[in-house]
Coordinates of C-alpha atoms in Angstrom, one line a residue:
M267 CA -12.0 6.4 9.1
I268 CA -11.5 6.7 5.2
T269 CA -8.2 5.6 4.0
T270 CA -6.8 6.5 0.4
E271 CA -3.6 4.7 -1.1
T272 CA -1.9 5.5 -4.3
I273 CA -1.3 2.2 -6.0
L274 CA 0.5 4.1 -8.9
D275 CA 1.6 7.6 -9.2
T276 CA 2.3 9.5 -12.5
T277 CA 3.9 7.2 -15.2
V278 CA 4.6 8.4 -18.6
H279 CA 5.0 6.0 -21.5
G280 CA 8.8 6.1 -22.2
T281 CA 9.9 7.7 -18.9
P282 CA 11.2 5.6 -16.1
A283 CA 9.1 6.1 -12.9
G284 CA 8.8 3.9 -10.0
N285 CA 8.8 0.1 -11.1
Y286 CA 8.7 1.3 -14.8
D287 CA 12.0 1.4 -16.3
G288 CA 10.8 3.3 -19.4
S289 CA 11.2 0.7 -22.0
S290 CA 9.2 -2.4 -20.7
Q291 CA 5.8 -3.1 -22.0
D292 CA 5.0 -5.4 -19.1
W293 CA 5.6 -4.5 -15.1
F294 CA 4.1 -4.5 -11.6
S295 CA 3.3 -1.7 -9.4
D296 CA 4.2 -1.9 -5.7
A297 CA 1.9 -3.8 -3.5
V298 CA -0.4 -1.3 -1.3
K299 CA -2.5 -2.1 1.8
A300 CA -6.0 -3.0 1.1
A301 CA -9.3 -2.8 3.4
D302 CA -8.6 -6.2 5.1
Y303 CA -5.2 -5.0 6.2
Y304 CA -6.5 -3.4 9.2
R305 CA -9.1 -6.1 9.8
G306 CA -12.6 -5.1 10.4
R307 CA -12.4 -2.5 7.7
G308 CA -15.0 -4.3 5.4
G309 CA -14.7 -5.5 2.0
I310 CA -15.6 -2.6 -0.1
Q311 CA -12.9 -0.7 -1.9
T312 CA -13.1 1.8 -4.7
I313 CA -10.3 2.1 -7.2
Q314 CA -10.0 5.3 -9.3
F315 CA -8.1 5.5 -12.5
N316 CA -7.0 8.8 -14.0
L317 CA -5.5 8.1 -17.5
S318 CA -4.7 10.3 -20.7
G319 CA -4.4 8.2 -24.0
F320 CA -3.3 5.0 -22.0
Q321 CA -2.7 2.2 -24.4
G322 CA -2.3 -1.4 -22.8
L323 CA -3.9 -3.4 -20.4
M324 CA -4.1 -2.8 -16.7
T325 CA -4.9 -5.6 -14.3
L326 CA -6.0 -5.0 -10.7
Q327 CA -4.7 -7.9 -8.6
A328 CA -5.4 -8.8 -4.9
T329 CA -4.4 -11.1 -2.4
L330 CA -5.4 -12.5 1.0
S331 CA -2.0 -13.3 2.2
P332 CA -0.7 -11.1 4.9
V333 CA 2.9 -11.1 3.2
A334 CA 2.7 -9.6 0.0
E335 CA 6.2 -11.0 -1.2
D336 CA 5.0 -14.7 -1.0
A337 CA 1.3 -14.0 -1.9
N338 CA -0.7 -15.8 -4.6
W339 CA -2.2 -13.1 -6.5
F340 CA -5.6 -13.2 -8.4
T341 CA -7.3 -10.8 -10.9
V342 CA -10.1 -8.6 -9.7
Y343 CA -10.7 -6.2 -12.5
E344 CA -9.2 -5.3 -15.9
L345 CA -9.0 -2.1 -17.8
D346 CA -8.5 -2.6 -21.3
G347 CA -7.0 0.0 -23.5
T348 CA -5.3 -2.1 -26.0
V349 CA -8.0 -1.6 -28.8
V350 CA -8.9 1.8 -28.2
P351 CA -6.7 4.1 -25.7
V352 CA -8.4 5.1 -22.4
T353 CA -8.5 8.9 -21.2
G354 CA -10.4 10.2 -18.3
I355 CA -11.1 9.3 -14.8
S356 CA -13.3 6.0 -13.9
S357 CA -13.6 3.9 -10.8
H358 CA -14.3 0.3 -10.2
T359 CA -15.7 -1.1 -6.7
A360 CA -14.1 -4.1 -5.7
L361 CA -15.5 -6.3 -3.0
G362 CA -13.4 -8.8 -0.9
N363 CA -11.4 -8.9 2.2
F364 CA -8.2 -8.1 0.2
V365 CA -5.0 -7.4 2.5
W366 CA -2.9 -6.6 -0.5
I367 CA -3.5 -4.7 -3.9
R368 CA -1.4 -4.1 -6.8
L369 CA -1.5 -3.4 -10.8
E370 CA 0.1 -5.7 -13.8
I371 CA 0.7 -3.4 -16.6
T372 CA 1.0 -5.3 -19.8
D373 CA 1.4 -4.2 -23.5
F374 CA 2.1 -0.5 -22.3
Q375 CA 2.2 1.3 -25.8
A376 CA 1.5 4.7 -25.1
G377 CA 0.0 7.5 -22.8
T378 CA 0.2 8.5 -19.2
I379 CA -1.0 7.0 -16.1
N380 CA -1.8 10.1 -14.0
S381 CA -2.6 8.2 -11.1
V382 CA -4.4 4.9 -9.4
T383 CA -5.7 5.1 -6.1
I384 CA -7.6 2.8 -3.7
T385 CA -10.1 4.2 -1.2
Y386 CA -11.6 2.2 1.7

């Protein structure tokens, strides 16, 4: 069975949505379940980024902890749009027995995050 979770839904620079207040440059998405949350699902996860003129740094973070609120988070992947804004759909394959995954957005200057999803 294939599972797809939305890490971050549509977020437009300057418009409040989810954990983004519309004015902050730095914020976190909510944590979503990763492959090892269900034990035995394996360690291959594909993250898809759908962006339009995104200017900032998007850091994919994961944890092995079963409790997201008390977790030690570590960096899995960085998508850097600080020098040249990023537009388009791209994906990254993350290998690891991650239980939870989230995004840290820093230096969010412009653009739209159409969606970021994880499939495992």
